[in-house]
Coordinates of C-alpha atoms in Angstrom, one line a residue:
M952 CA 125.1 24.7 175.1
T953 CA 125.7 21.0 174.3
R954 CA 125.8 18.5 177.1
P955 CA 127.8 15.2 177.0
S956 CA 124.5 13.5 176.2
G957 CA 124.6 15.1 172.8
V958 CA 121.5 17.2 173.7
A959 CA 121.6 20.9 173.1
L960 CA 119.5 23.3 175.1
F961 CA 118.3 26.6 173.8
D962 CA 116.8 29.6 175.7
A963 CA 113.9 31.0 173.7
D964 CA 111.6 33.9 174.3
R965 CA 110.1 33.5 170.8
L966 CA 109.5 30.5 168.5
R967 CA 108.3 30.9 164.9
L968 CA 107.2 27.7 163.1
V969 CA 107.4 27.4 159.3
E970 CA 105.8 24.6 157.3
A971 CA 107.8 23.0 154.5
P972 CA 106.8 20.4 151.9
P973 CA 107.0 16.8 153.1
P974 CA 110.1 14.8 152.2
R975 CA 110.0 12.8 148.9
L976 CA 110.8 9.1 149.4
P977 CA 112.7 7.1 146.8
P978 CA 111.0 3.8 145.9
E979 CA 113.6 1.8 147.8
D980 CA 113.1 3.9 151.0
R981 CA 109.3 3.5 150.7
R982 CA 109.5 -0.3 150.5
A983 CA 112.0 -0.4 153.4
M984 CA 109.7 1.9 155.4
D985 CA 106.6 -0.2 154.8
D986 CA 108.5 -3.5 155.7
A987 CA 110.0 -2.0 158.9
W988 CA 106.6 -0.5 159.9
D989 CA 104.8 -3.9 159.4
A990 CA 107.5 -5.6 161.5
A991 CA 107.1 -2.9 164.3
V992 CA 103.3 -3.3 164.4
R993 CA 103.7 -7.1 164.6
A994 CA 106.0 -6.6 167.6
N995 CA 103.7 -3.9 169.2
P996 CA 100.1 -4.0 167.9
A997 CA 99.4 -0.8 169.9
L998 CA 101.3 1.2 167.2
F999 CA 99.2 3.3 164.9
D1000 CA 100.2 5.2 161.8
G1001 CA 98.6 8.6 162.7
P1002 CA 99.5 12.1 161.5
V1003 CA 102.6 13.6 163.1
A1004 CA 104.7 16.8 162.6
G1005 CA 108.4 16.2 162.0
C1006 CA 111.1 18.8 162.4
T1007 CA 113.6 19.4 159.5
N1008 CA 115.4 22.5 160.8
L1009 CA 116.0 24.7 163.9
E1010 CA 117.9 27.9 163.7
R1011 CA 118.4 31.2 165.6
E1012 CA 116.4 34.3 164.7
E1013 CA 117.9 37.3 166.5
V1014 CA 118.5 37.1 170.3
K1015 CA 116.5 34.4 172.0
G1016 CA 114.4 33.8 168.9
L1017 CA 114.2 30.5 167.1
V1018 CA 112.7 29.4 163.8
L1019 CA 111.5 25.8 163.6
T1020 CA 110.8 24.2 160.2
W1021 CA 108.3 21.4 160.2
V1022 CA 106.6 19.0 157.8
R1023 CA 103.5 16.8 157.8
A1024 CA 104.1 13.1 158.0
T1025 CA 102.9 9.9 159.7
Y1026 CA 104.5 7.8 162.4
R1027 CA 105.7 5.1 159.9
L1028 CA 108.2 7.6 158.4
Y1029 CA 110.1 7.6 161.7
V1030 CA 111.1 3.9 161.3
L1031 CA 113.4 4.8 158.5
R1032 CA 115.8 6.2 161.2
R1033 CA 116.5 2.6 162.1
V1034 CA 116.9 1.3 158.5
P1035 CA 120.6 1.1 157.4
G1036 CA 121.2 3.0 154.2
A1037 CA 117.9 5.0 154.2
T1038 CA 118.3 8.4 152.6
V1039 CA 115.4 10.0 154.5
R1040 CA 115.6 10.3 158.3
L1041 CA 113.0 12.6 159.7
P1042 CA 113.6 14.0 163.2
S1043 CA 110.6 14.2 165.5
L1044 CA 109.0 17.2 167.1
F1045 CA 107.5 16.9 170.6
V1046 CA 106.3 19.0 173.5
A1047 CA 106.9 18.4 177.2
V1048 CA 106.0 20.1 180.4
A1049 CA 108.2 20.8 183.4
Q1050 CA 105.8 20.6 186.2
P1051 CA 107.4 21.9 189.5
A1052 CA 106.2 20.9 192.9
D1053 CA 106.1 23.5 195.7
D1054 CA 109.5 22.2 196.9
R1055 CA 111.0 22.9 193.4
R1056 CA 111.3 19.3 192.3
L1057 CA 110.0 18.4 188.8
L1058 CA 107.5 15.7 188.0
V1059 CA 108.9 12.9 185.8
G1060 CA 107.0 9.8 184.6
R1061 CA 107.8 6.3 183.4
M1062 CA 106.3 5.1 180.2
A1063 CA 104.0 2.0 180.5
P1064 CA 104.9 -1.4 179.0
W1065 CA 102.4 -1.0 176.2
T1066 CA 103.8 2.3 174.9
T1067 CA 106.4 2.8 172.2
A1068 CA 109.1 3.4 174.8
P1069 CA 108.3 1.0 177.7
G1070 CA 110.0 1.8 181.0
R1071 CA 111.5 5.1 179.8
W1072 CA 111.5 8.1 182.2
Q1073 CA 110.6 11.5 180.7
L1074 CA 108.7 14.7 181.4
P1075 CA 105.0 14.6 180.6
G1076 CA 104.5 15.2 176.9
G1077 CA 104.3 13.7 173.5
S1078 CA 104.7 14.0 169.7
V1079 CA 103.1 17.0 168.0
E1080 CA 100.2 16.4 165.6
P1081 CA 99.9 18.7 162.6
P1082 CA 96.9 21.0 162.5
P1083 CA 94.1 20.6 159.9
D1084 CA 94.8 22.1 156.5
G1085 CA 94.5 25.9 156.6
E1086 CA 95.2 26.2 160.4
P1087 CA 98.6 27.3 161.7
L1088 CA 101.0 25.3 163.8
D1089 CA 102.3 28.0 166.1
L1090 CA 103.4 28.5 169.7
A1091 CA 99.8 28.7 170.9
A1092 CA 99.0 25.4 169.3
L1093 CA 102.1 23.8 170.9
R1094 CA 101.1 25.2 174.3
R1095 CA 97.5 23.7 173.9
H1096 CA 99.0 20.4 172.9
A1097 CA 101.4 20.4 175.9
A1098 CA 98.5 21.2 178.3
R1099 CA 96.5 18.3 176.9
E1100 CA 99.4 15.9 177.2
L1101 CA 99.9 16.9 180.9
A1102 CA 96.3 16.3 181.7
E1103 CA 96.1 13.0 179.8
E1104 CA 99.3 11.6 181.4
T1105 CA 99.1 12.9 184.9
G1106 CA 95.6 14.2 185.6
I1107 CA 96.9 17.7 186.1
D1108 CA 94.6 20.2 184.4
T1109 CA 96.4 23.4 183.7
P1110 CA 95.1 26.1 181.3
A1111 CA 97.3 26.4 178.3
A1112 CA 97.8 30.1 178.9
E1113 CA 99.6 29.3 182.2
L1114 CA 102.3 27.3 180.4
A1115 CA 105.4 29.4 179.8
L1116 CA 107.9 28.7 177.1
W1117 CA 111.1 27.5 178.9
Q1118 CA 113.6 25.6 176.8
V1119 CA 114.0 24.1 173.4
T1120 CA 116.0 20.9 173.1
R1121 CA 117.7 19.3 170.1
G1122 CA 118.9 15.7 170.3
A1123 CA 121.8 14.0 168.6
N1124 CA 119.4 12.7 166.0
G1125 CA 118.0 16.1 165.3
S1126 CA 114.7 15.6 167.1
V1127 CA 113.4 18.8 168.7
G1128 CA 111.5 19.2 171.9
V1129 CA 109.6 22.4 173.0
L1130 CA 109.5 22.5 176.8
F1131 CA 107.0 24.6 178.8
R1132 CA 107.1 25.3 182.5
A1133 CA 103.8 25.0 184.5
P1134 CA 103.0 26.9 187.7
P1135 CA 104.2 25.2 190.9
R1136 CA 101.8 22.9 192.7
P1137 CA 101.9 21.2 196.1
A1138 CA 103.7 17.9 195.9
S1139 CA 100.9 16.0 197.6
W1140 CA 98.4 17.4 195.2
L1141 CA 100.4 16.2 192.2
H1142 CA 100.5 12.7 193.6
E1143 CA 96.7 12.9 194.3
R1144 CA 95.9 14.0 190.8
Y1145 CA 98.0 11.2 189.3
A1146 CA 96.4 8.6 191.6
H1147 CA 92.9 9.8 190.6
L1148 CA 93.8 9.5 186.9
V1149 CA 95.1 5.9 187.4
S1150 CA 92.0 5.0 189.3
T1151 CA 89.7 6.5 186.6
E1152 CA 91.6 4.8 183.8
R1153 CA 91.6 1.4 185.4
A1154 CA 87.8 1.7 186.1
L1155 CA 87.3 2.2 182.4
G1156 CA 89.4 -0.8 181.5
R1157 CA 92.4 1.2 180.3
A1158 CA 96.0 1.4 181.4
P1159 CA 97.6 4.8 182.0
E1160 CA 100.4 5.9 179.6
L1161 CA 102.6 6.6 182.6
D1162 CA 102.8 3.7 185.0
R1163 CA 104.7 5.6 187.7
I1164 CA 105.6 9.2 188.6
A1165 CA 108.4 10.6 190.7
L1166 CA 109.7 14.1 191.7
A1167 CA 113.3 15.1 191.0
R1168 CA 115.1 18.4 191.5
S1169 CA 118.5 17.6 189.9
H1170 CA 120.0 15.1 187.5
T1171 CA 121.6 13.3 190.4
D1172 CA 118.1 12.4 191.7
L1173 CA 117.6 10.4 188.5
T1174 CA 120.0 7.8 189.7
R1175 CA 117.3 6.4 192.0
L1176 CA 115.0 5.7 189.1
T1177 CA 114.8 2.3 187.6
G1178 CA 114.8 2.2 183.8
P1179 CA 116.2 4.2 180.8
L1180 CA 115.9 8.0 180.6
V1181 CA 114.9 10.0 177.6
P1182 CA 118.2 11.7 176.4
Y1183 CA 117.1 15.3 177.2
L1184 CA 116.1 14.5 180.9
K1185 CA 119.5 14.8 182.5
P1186 CA 120.6 18.1 180.9
V1187 CA 117.1 19.6 181.5
L1188 CA 117.2 18.6 185.2
H1189 CA 120.7 20.0 185.5
R1190 CA 119.5 23.3 184.0
H1191 CA 116.5 23.3 186.3
D1192 CA 118.8 22.8 189.3
Q1193 CA 121.0 25.7 188.2
D1194 CA 117.9 27.9 187.8
V1195 CA 116.8 27.0 191.3
T1196 CA 120.1 27.6 192.9
G1197 CA 120.9 30.7 190.9
T1198 CA 124.0 29.2 189.4
T1199 CA 125.2 31.2 186.4
V1200 CA 124.8 29.3 183.1
R1201 CA 126.2 29.9 179.7
R1202 CA 123.3 30.6 177.3
S1203 CA 122.9 28.9 174.0

């Protein structure tokens, strides 16, 4: 289904990942990319040009099966999406975790001022890194990456095996998110784990990646949050509320 936000949600019981060759950049795109990246780093010195997996295609494979085609890249390639006239615009690939509280609300977090998306609310998660040469990028690898992101951003340690594939999102710009659902935890415990993470990070002289967390059950709860929302958040919260209440939804 496609929401007014332009974000499509897909139910998926299976996800197969296929690696493709990286995109070839014309000389003019490469020059524009390097100039745009240099300008972005000057504006935010915290940026780094590390390895990242981009998504070039997402399609159905039988009922509730999806095939995701991905390529190896670095973060600077993403800046071409903001360059007028660029011929290469690589969509991103990310993982996120829907962490329910025992009262069925989901944990959302606000990105800290020093991050690439300051003030933006989203589920815990992040961009996917490609595996070393010779190792596969598969659902198990995405699940491990999601568990690591959840721990690093919220202090919640959950074994990767306990994360269940839930939804796959595709944004208006083609970016794809693989969403996992974690086991429910007491709301007070979720806040305690995050508070412990913040205390530990500050004691080490570091700022946490999420500067605030909140619990929300439906997309209407998001109106109480201050700041922008990642595009997938409203439709995902809407879907979560439908699952909780047992409302019938049309499957993608």
